[in-house]
Tab-separated table of C-alpha atoms in Angstrom:
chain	number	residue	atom	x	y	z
A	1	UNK	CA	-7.246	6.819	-7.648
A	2	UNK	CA	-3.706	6.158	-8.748
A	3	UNK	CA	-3.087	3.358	-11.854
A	4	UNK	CA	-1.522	0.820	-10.002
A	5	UNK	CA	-4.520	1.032	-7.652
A	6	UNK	CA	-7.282	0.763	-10.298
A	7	UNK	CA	-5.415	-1.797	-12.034
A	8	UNK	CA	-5.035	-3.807	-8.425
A	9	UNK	CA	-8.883	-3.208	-7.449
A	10	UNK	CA	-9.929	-3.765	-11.235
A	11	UNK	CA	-7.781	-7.728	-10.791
A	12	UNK	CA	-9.742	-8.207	-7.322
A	13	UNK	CA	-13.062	-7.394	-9.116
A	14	UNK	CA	-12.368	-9.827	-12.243
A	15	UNK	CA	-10.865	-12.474	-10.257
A	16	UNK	CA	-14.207	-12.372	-7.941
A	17	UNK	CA	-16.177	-12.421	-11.245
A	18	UNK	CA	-14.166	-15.924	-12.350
A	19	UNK	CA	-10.955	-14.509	-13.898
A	20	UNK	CA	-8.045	-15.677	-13.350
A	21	UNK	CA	-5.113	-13.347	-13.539
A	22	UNK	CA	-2.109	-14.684	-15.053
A	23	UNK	CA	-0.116	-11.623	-15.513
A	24	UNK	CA	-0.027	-7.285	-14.409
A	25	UNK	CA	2.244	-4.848	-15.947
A	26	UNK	CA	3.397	-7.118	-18.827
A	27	UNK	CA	5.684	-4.940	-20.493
A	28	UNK	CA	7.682	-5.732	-24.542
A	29	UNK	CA	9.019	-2.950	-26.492
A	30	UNK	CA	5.368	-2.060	-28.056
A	31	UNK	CA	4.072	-0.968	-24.575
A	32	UNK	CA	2.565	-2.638	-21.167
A	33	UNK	CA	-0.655	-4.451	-21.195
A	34	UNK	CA	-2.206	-3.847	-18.110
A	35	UNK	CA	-4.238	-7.327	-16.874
A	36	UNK	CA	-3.578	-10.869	-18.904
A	37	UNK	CA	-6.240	-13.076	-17.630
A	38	UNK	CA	-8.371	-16.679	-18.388
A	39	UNK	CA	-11.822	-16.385	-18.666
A	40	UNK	CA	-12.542	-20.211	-19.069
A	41	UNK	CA	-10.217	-21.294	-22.183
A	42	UNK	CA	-9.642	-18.196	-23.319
A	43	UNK	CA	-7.198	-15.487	-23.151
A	44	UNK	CA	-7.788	-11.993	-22.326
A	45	UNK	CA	-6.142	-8.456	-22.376
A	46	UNK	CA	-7.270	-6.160	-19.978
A	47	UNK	CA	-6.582	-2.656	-20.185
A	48	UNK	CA	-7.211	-0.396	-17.069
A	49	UNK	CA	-8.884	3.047	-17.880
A	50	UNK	CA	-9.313	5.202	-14.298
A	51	UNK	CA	-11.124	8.879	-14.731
A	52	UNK	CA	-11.712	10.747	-12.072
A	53	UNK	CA	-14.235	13.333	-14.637
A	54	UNK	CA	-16.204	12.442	-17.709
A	55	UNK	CA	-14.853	15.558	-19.914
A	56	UNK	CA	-13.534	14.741	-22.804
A	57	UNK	CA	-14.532	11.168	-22.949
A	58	UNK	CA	-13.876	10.108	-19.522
A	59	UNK	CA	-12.512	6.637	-19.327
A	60	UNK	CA	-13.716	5.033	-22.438
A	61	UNK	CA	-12.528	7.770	-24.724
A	62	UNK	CA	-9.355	7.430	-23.573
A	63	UNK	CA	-8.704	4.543	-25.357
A	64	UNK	CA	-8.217	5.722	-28.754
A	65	UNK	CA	-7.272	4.058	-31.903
A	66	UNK	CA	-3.308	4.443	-31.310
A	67	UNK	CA	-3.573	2.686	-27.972
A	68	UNK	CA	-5.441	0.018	-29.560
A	69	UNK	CA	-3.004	-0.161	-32.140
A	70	UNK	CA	-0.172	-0.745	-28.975
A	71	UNK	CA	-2.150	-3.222	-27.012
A	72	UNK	CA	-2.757	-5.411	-29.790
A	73	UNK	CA	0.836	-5.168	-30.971
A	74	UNK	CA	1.993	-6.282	-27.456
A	75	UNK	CA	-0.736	-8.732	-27.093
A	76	UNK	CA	0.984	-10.459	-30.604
A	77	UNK	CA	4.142	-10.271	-28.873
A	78	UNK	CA	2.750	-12.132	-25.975
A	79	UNK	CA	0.953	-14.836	-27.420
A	80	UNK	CA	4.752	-15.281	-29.847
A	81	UNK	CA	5.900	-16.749	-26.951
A	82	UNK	CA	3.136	-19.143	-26.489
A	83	UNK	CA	3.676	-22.893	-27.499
A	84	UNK	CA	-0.392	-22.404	-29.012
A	85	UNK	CA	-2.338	-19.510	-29.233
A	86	UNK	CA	-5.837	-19.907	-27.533
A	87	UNK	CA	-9.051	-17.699	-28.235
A	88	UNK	CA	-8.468	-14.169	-27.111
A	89	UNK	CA	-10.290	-11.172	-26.188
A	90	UNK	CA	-9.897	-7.523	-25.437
A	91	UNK	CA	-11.818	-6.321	-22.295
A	92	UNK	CA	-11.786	-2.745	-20.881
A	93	UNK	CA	-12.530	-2.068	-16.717
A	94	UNK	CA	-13.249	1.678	-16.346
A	95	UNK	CA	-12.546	3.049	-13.444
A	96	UNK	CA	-14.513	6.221	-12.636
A	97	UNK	CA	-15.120	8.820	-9.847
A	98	UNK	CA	-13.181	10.149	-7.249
A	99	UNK	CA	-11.720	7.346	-4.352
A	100	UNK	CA	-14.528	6.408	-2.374
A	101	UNK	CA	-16.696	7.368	-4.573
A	102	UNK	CA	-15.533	5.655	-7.879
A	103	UNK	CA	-17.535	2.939	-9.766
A	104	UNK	CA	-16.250	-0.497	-12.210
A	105	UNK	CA	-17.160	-0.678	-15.589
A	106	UNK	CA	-16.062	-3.986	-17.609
A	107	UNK	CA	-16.556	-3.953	-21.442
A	108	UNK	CA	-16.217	-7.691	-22.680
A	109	UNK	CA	-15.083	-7.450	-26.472
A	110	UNK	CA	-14.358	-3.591	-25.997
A	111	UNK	CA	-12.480	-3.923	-29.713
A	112	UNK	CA	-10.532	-6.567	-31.739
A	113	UNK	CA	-7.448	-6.729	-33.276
A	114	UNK	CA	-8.655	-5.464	-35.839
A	115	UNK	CA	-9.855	-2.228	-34.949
């Protein structure tokens, strides 16, 4: 499964779960952030991880501590330009498996900003 189609199918699958998406592809000069959604009042970054194989990690280990470092440097930039910033979150949807045969994984609170 390509990127842009995990990161469409992983949308339709949070916006069925109650998300609302409010942005895809947000890009600033620290890097793209994949999904900005609501989840009720609060903000959340969702980053898209597809795998079609587990080695090394699969999906989850693919998000390693210098792409947390970027996401949470673009997510700053994004709530800068905010008139308030409201709660926020980091969430993860894994994407793994071959097409057809690939299942959704959603990790609320995958990390924080601090992390």
């Amino acid at each position: 499964m390509s990127g842009a189609g995990a990161e469409a199918e992983a949308a339709a699958w949070l916006e069925a779960r109650g998300l609302t998406v409010r942005e895809r592809n947000w890009r600033c000069r620290f890097g793209e952030l994949d999904l900005i959604c609501e989840d009720g009042g609060t903000l959340v970054f969702v980053e898209v991880r597809a795998r079609a194989r587990a080695d090394f990690g699969g999906a989850a280990g693919s998000i390693t501590a210098a792409k947390r470092a970027r996401l949470t440097a673009a997510a700053r930039q994004y709530l800068a330009q905010l008139p308030r910033t409201p709660p926020c979150r980091f969430d993860c949807v894994l994407v793994s498996g071959a097409d057809g045969q690939h299942t959704l994984e959603w990790l609320r609170n995958a990390f924080d900003a601090a992390s």
